[in-house]
CSV table of C-alpha atoms in Angstrom, one decimal:
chain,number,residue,atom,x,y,z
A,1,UNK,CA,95.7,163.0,155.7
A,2,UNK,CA,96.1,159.3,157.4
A,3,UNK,CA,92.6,158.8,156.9
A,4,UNK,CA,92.0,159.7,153.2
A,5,UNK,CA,94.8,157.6,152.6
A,6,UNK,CA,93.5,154.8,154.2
A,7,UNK,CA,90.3,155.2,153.0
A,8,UNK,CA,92.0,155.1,149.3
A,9,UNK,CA,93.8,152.4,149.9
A,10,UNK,CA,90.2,150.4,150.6
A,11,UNK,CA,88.3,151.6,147.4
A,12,UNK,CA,91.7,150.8,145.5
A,13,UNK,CA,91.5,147.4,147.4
A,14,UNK,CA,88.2,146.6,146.8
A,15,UNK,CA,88.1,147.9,143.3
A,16,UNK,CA,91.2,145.2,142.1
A,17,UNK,CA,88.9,142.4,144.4
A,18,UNK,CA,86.0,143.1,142.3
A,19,UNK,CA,88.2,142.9,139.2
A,20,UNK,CA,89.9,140.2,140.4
A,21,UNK,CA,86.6,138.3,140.7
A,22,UNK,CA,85.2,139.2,137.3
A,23,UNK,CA,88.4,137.8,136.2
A,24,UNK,CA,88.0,134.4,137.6
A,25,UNK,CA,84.4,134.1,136.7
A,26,UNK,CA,85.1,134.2,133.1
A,27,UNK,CA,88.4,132.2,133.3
A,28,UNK,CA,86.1,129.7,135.2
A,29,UNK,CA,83.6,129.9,132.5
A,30,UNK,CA,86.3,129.1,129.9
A,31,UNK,CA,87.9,126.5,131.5
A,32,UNK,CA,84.5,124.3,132.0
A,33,UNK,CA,83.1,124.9,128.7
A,34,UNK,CA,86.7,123.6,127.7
A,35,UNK,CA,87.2,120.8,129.8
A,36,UNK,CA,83.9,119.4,130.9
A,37,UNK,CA,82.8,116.7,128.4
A,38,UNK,CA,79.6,117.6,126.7
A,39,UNK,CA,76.6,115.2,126.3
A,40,UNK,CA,76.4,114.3,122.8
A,41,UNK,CA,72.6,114.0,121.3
A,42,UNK,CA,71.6,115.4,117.6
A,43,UNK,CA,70.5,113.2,114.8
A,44,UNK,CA,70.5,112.3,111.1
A,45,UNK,CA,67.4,113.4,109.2
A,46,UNK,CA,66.5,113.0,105.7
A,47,UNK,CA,62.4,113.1,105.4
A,48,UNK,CA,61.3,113.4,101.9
A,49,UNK,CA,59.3,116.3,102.9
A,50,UNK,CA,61.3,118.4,105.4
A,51,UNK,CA,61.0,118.4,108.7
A,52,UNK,CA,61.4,120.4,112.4
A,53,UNK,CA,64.4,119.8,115.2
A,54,UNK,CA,64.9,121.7,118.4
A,55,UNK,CA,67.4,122.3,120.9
A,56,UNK,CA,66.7,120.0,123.7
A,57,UNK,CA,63.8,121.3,126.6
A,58,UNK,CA,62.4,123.4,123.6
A,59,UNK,CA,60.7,125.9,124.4
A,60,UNK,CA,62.2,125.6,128.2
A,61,UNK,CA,65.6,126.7,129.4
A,62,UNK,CA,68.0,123.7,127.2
A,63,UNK,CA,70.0,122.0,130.0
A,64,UNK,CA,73.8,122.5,130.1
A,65,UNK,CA,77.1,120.9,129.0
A,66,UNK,CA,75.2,119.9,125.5
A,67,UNK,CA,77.1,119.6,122.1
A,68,UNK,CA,74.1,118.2,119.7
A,69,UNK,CA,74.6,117.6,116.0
A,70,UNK,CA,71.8,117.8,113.4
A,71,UNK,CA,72.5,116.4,110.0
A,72,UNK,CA,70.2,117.5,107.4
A,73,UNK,CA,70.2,115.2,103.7
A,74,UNK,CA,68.5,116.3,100.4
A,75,UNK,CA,68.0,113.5,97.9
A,76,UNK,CA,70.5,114.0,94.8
A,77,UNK,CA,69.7,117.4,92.6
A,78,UNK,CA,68.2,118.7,95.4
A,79,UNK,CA,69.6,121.4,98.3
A,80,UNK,CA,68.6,122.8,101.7
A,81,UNK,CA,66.4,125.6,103.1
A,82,UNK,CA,66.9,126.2,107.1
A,83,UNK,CA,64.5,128.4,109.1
A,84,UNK,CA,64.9,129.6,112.5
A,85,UNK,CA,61.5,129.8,114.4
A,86,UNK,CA,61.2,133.7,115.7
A,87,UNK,CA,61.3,132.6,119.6
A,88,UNK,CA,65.1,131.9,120.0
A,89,UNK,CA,67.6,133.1,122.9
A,90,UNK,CA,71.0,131.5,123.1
A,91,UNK,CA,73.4,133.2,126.2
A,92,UNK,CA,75.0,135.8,123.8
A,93,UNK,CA,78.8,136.4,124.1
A,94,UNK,CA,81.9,138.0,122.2
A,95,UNK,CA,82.0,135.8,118.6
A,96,UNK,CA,79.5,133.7,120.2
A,97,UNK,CA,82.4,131.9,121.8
A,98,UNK,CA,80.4,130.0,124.7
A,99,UNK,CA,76.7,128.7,124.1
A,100,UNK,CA,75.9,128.8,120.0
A,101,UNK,CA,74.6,127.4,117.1
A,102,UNK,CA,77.5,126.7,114.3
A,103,UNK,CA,76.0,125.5,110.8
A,104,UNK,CA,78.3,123.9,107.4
A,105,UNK,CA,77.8,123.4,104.1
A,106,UNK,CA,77.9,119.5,103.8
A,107,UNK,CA,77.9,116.5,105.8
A,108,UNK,CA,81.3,117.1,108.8
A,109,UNK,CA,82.4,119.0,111.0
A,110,UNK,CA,85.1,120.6,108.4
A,111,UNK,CA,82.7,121.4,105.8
A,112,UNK,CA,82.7,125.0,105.0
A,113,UNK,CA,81.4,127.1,107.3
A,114,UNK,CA,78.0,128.9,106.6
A,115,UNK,CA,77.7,131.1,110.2
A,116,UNK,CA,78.1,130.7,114.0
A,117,UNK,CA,75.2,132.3,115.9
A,118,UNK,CA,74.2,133.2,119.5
A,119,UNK,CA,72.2,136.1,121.2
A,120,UNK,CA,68.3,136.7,121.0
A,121,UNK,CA,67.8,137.9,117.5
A,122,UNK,CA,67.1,134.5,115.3
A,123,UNK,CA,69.9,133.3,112.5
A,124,UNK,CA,68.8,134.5,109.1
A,125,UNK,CA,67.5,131.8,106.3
A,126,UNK,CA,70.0,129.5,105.5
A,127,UNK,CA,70.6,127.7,102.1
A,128,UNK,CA,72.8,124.8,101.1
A,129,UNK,CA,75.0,124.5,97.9
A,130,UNK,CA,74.3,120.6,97.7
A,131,UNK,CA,72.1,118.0,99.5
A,132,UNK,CA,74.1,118.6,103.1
A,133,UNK,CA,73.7,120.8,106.3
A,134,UNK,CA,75.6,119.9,109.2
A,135,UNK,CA,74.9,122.3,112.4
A,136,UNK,CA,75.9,121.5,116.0
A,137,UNK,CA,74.1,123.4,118.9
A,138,UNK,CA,76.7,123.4,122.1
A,139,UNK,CA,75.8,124.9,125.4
A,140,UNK,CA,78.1,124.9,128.4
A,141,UNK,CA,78.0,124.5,131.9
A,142,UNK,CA,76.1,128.2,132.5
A,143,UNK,CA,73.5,130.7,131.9
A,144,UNK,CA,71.1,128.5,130.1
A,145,UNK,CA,68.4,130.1,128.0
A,146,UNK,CA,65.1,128.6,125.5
A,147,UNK,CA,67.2,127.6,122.8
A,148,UNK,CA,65.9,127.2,119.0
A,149,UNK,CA,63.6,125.8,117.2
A,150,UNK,CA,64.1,125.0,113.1
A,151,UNK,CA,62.2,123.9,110.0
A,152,UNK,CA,63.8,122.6,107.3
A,153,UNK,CA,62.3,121.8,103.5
A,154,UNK,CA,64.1,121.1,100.3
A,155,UNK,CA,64.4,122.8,96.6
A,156,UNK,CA,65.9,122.0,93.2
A,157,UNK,CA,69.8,122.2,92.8
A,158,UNK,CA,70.6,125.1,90.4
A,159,UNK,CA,73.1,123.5,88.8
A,160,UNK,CA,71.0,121.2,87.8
A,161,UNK,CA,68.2,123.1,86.1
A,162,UNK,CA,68.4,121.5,82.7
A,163,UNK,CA,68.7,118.4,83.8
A,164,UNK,CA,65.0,118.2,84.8
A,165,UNK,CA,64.0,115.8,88.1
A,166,UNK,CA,66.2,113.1,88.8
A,167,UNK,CA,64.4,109.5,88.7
A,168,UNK,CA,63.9,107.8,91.8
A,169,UNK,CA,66.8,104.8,92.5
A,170,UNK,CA,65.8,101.6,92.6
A,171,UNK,CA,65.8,100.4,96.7
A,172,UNK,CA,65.9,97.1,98.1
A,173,UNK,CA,63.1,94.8,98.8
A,174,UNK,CA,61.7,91.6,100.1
A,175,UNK,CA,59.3,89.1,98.2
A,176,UNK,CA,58.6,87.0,101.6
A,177,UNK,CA,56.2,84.5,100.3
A,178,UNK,CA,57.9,83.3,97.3
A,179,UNK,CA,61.6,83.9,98.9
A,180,UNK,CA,62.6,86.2,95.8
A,181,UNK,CA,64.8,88.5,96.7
A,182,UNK,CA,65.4,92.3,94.4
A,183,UNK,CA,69.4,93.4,95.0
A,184,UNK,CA,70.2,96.7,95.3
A,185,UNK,CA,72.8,97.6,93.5
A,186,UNK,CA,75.5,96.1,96.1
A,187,UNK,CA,78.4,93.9,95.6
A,188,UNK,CA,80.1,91.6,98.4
A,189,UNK,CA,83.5,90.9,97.8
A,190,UNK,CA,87.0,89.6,99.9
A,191,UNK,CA,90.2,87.1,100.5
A,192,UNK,CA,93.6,88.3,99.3
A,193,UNK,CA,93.6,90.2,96.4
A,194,UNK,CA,90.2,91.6,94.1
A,195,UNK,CA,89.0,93.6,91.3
A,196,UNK,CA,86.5,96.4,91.7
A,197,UNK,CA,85.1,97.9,88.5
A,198,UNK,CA,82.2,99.6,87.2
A,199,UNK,CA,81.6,97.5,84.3
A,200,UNK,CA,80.0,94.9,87.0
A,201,UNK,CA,77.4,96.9,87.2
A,202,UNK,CA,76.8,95.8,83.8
A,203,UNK,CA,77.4,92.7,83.8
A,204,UNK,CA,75.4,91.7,86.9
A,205,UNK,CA,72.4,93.8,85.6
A,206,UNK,CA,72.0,96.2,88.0
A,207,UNK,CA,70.9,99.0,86.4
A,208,UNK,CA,70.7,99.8,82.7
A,209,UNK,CA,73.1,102.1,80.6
A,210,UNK,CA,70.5,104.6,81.2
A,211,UNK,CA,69.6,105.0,84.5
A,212,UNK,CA,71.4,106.7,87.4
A,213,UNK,CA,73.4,104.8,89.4
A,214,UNK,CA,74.6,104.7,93.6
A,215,UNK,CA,76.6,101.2,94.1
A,216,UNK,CA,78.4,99.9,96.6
A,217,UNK,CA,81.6,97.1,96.8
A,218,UNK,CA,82.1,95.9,100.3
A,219,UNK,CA,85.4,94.3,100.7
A,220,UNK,CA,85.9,92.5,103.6
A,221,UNK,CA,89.7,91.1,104.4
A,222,UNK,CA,90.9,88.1,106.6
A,223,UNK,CA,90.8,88.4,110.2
A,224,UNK,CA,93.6,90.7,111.6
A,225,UNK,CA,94.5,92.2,108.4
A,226,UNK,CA,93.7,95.6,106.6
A,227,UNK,CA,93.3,97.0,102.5
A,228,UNK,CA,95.1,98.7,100.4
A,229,UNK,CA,93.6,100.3,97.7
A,230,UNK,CA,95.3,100.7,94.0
A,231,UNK,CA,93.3,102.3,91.0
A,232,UNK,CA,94.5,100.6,87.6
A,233,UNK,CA,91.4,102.9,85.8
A,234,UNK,CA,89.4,105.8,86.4
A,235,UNK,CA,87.7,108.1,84.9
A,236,UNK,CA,85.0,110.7,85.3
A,237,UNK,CA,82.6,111.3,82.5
A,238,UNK,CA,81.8,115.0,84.1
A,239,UNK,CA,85.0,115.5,85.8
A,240,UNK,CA,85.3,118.3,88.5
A,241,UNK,CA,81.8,118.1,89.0
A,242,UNK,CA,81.0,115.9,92.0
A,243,UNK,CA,77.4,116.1,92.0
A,244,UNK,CA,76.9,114.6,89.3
A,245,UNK,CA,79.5,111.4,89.6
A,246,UNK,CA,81.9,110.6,92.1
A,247,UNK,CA,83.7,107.4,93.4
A,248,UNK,CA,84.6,107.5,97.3
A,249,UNK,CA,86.4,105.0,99.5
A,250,UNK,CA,84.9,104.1,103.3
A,251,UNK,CA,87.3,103.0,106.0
A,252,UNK,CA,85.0,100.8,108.2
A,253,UNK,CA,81.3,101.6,107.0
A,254,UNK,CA,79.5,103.2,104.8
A,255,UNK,CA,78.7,106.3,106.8
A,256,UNK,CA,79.3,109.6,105.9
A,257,UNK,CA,81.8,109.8,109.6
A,258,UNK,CA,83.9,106.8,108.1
A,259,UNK,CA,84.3,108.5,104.5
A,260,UNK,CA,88.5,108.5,103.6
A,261,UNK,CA,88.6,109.7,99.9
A,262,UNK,CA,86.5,111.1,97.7
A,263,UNK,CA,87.2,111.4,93.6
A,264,UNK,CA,85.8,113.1,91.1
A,265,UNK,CA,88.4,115.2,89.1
A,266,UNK,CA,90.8,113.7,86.7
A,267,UNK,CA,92.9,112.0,88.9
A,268,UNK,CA,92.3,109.1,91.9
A,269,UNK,CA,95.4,108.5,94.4
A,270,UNK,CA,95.9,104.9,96.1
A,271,UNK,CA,94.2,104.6,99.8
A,272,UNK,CA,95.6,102.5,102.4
A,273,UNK,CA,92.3,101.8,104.8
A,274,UNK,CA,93.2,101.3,109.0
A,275,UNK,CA,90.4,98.5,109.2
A,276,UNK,CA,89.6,95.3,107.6
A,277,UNK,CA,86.5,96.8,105.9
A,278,UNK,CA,86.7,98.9,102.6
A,279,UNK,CA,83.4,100.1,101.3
A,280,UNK,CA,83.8,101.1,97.6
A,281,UNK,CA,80.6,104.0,96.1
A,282,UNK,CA,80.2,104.9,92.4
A,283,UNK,CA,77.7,107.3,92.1
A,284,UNK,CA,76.4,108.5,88.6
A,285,UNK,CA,73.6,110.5,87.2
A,286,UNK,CA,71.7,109.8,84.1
A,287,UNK,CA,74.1,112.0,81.9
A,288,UNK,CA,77.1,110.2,83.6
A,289,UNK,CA,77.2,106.5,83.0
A,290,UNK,CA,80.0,106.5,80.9
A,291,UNK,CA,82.6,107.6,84.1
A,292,UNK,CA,84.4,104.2,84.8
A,293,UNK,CA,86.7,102.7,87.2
A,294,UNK,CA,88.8,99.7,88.1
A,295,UNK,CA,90.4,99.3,91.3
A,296,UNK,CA,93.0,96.4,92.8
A,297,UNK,CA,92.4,95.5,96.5
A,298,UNK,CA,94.8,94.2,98.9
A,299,UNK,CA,94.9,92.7,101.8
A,300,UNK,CA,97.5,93.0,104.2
A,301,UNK,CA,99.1,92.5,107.5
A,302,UNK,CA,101.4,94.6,109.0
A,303,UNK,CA,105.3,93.5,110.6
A,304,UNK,CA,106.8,91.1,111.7
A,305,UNK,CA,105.1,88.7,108.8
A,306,UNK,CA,104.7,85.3,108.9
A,307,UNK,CA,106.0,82.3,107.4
A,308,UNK,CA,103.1,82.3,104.5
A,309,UNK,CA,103.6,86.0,103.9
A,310,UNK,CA,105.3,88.1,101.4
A,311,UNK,CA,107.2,91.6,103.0
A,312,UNK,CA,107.1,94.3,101.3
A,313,UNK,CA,109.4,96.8,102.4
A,314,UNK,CA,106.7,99.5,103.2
A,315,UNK,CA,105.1,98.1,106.4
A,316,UNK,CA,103.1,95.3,104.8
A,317,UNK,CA,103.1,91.6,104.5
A,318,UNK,CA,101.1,90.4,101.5
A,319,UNK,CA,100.0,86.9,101.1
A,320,UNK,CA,102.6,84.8,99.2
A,321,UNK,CA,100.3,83.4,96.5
A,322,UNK,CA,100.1,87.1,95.3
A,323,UNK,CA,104.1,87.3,94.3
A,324,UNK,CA,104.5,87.0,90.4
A,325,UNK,CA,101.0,87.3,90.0
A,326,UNK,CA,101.2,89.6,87.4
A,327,UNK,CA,99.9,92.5,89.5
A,328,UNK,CA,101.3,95.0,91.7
A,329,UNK,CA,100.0,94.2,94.6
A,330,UNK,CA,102.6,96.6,97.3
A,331,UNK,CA,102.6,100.3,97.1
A,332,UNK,CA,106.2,99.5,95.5
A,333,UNK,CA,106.5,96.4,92.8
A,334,UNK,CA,108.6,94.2,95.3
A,335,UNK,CA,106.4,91.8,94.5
A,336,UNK,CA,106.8,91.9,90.9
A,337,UNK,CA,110.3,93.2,90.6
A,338,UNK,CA,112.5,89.4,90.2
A,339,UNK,CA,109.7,87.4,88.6
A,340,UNK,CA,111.6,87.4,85.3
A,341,UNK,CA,115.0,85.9,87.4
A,342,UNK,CA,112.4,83.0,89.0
A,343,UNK,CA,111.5,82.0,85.4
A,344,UNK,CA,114.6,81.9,83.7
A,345,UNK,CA,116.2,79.8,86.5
């Protein structure tokens, strides 16, 4: 009786060791795909004609602690195909919560998600509803596998099927020889205070009243200072409908990461930027050249102000030559609010 007891009391023991263990392993597992920082690698493609990306290694074992990011961009009226080649093996798990492939319809991390996959049986064809894929293969710091291999090509918007093929937009160019230079349709602008508006595309003859449009307004503000961002007008010829005209505020560059708003409905909020460089986009097909805006810059300095400076009263000092300007130029009309009281006296 002593000995089948103790003989119990070792398979029990040895039983809650192996379970034990098991335990650990994938708490282990957890806690370095968690913790230890991945290498980043990935890229941003846009050939004409489509194109092929890989996990890295392909077709040997990818290497571990990887998080690479693929950005795929159509050309406007145009969306995304995404094939899977048939040899693909990603370390399956449970909701493919350790190595996997996680794809998005658009251009970030946030876009709506399309599908996470993992396992050995390859993703199914995947299609965009607009000109961006983003998908981000991670792998962590075990049980490596061959990875993937993917072909991408391109194929006309739906929505856009009456619209016929979108004409090409004119791009930048160099005349070397006789120092001539063609602009893109690119604006430069800075110091205090500005006006951005679509009529100076227009004006400067950048593109006729026909032709599609994709302008930019970089403002750039005096050293140590930031902009604020206040529409006076706006609005969208084919409102709600953002692939066909759109206006969209950059906080830093003109990438797709440093994007802060985007408009395209009926109504365009005020955007304080955190850097000294706005970056101000129009886009605007063919049957959307009447959409219009007109936007007030500012630029600004935040607390305690200086001696030359104007405060006010929501965390930004102005420059003084702004005050009774005629133009709100703080989030709140402090600036404007006692010009009447300065005249009279």
């Amino acid at each position: 009786m002593i000995y089948g007891r103790s003989l119990f009391h070792i398979v029990a023991s040895l039983i809650i060791f192996h379970l034990s263990g098991a335990t650990k392993k994938g708490t282990e597992k957890q806690t370095t795909s968690e913790t230890q920082k991945s290498v980043q690698c990935g890229t941003w493609t846009k050939h004409a004609e489509g194109g092929i990306f890989t996990s890295p290694n392909y077709p040997s074992k990818y290497p571990p602690d990887r998080e690479c990011i693929y950005i795929i961009e159509a050309a406007p009226r145009q969306c995304i195909e995404l094939y899977f080649d048939e040899k693909y093996s990603i370390e399956p798990s449970w909701e493919c919560k350790f190595d996997h492939i996680e794809v998005r319809d658009g251009p970030f991390g946030f876009s709506p998600i399309i599908g996470r996959f993992c396992g050995q049986q390859n993703p199914p064809v995947i299609k965009s509803s607009g000109r961006f894929l983003w998908i981000k293969f991670f792998a962590d710091g075990e049980l490596e596998s061959m990875g993937f291999s993917a072909r991408y090509n391109f194929t006309p918007d739906p929505d856009f099927k009456d619209l016929g093929v979108l004409k090409p937009l004119p791009a930048p160019f160099l005349y070397v020889c006789l120092a001539f230079r063609y602009l893109a349709c690119e604006f430069e602008m800075g110091g205090p205070e500005g006006i951005v508006e679509s009529v100076q595309i227009m004006k400067e003859g950048k593109a006729s009243a026909s032709e599609a449009v994709d302008c930019k307004w970089y403002i750039r503000a005096p050293p140590r200072s930031k902009i604020y961002l206040r529409f006076l007008d706006y609005e969208m010829q084919n409102s709600n409908e953002c692939k066909r005209n759109f206006v969209a505020v950059y906080d830093g560059s003109s990438s797709v990461g440093d994007l802060k708003a985007k408009f395209c409905s009926t109504v365009a909020n005020d955007v304080m930027l955190r850097t000294g460089l706005g970056v101000i986009r129009m886009w605007a097909d063919e049957g959307s050249r009447n959409s219009r805006f007109q936007m007030l810059f500012t630029s600004f300095q935040e607390p305690p102000c200086e001696g030359n400076t104007f405060f006010c009263h929501s965390n930004m000092c102005i420059n003084n030559t702004l005050v009774c300007n005629g133009l709100q130029n703080c989030v709140y009309p402090w600036d404007e609010n006692h010009c009447k009281d300065q005249t009279a006296s």
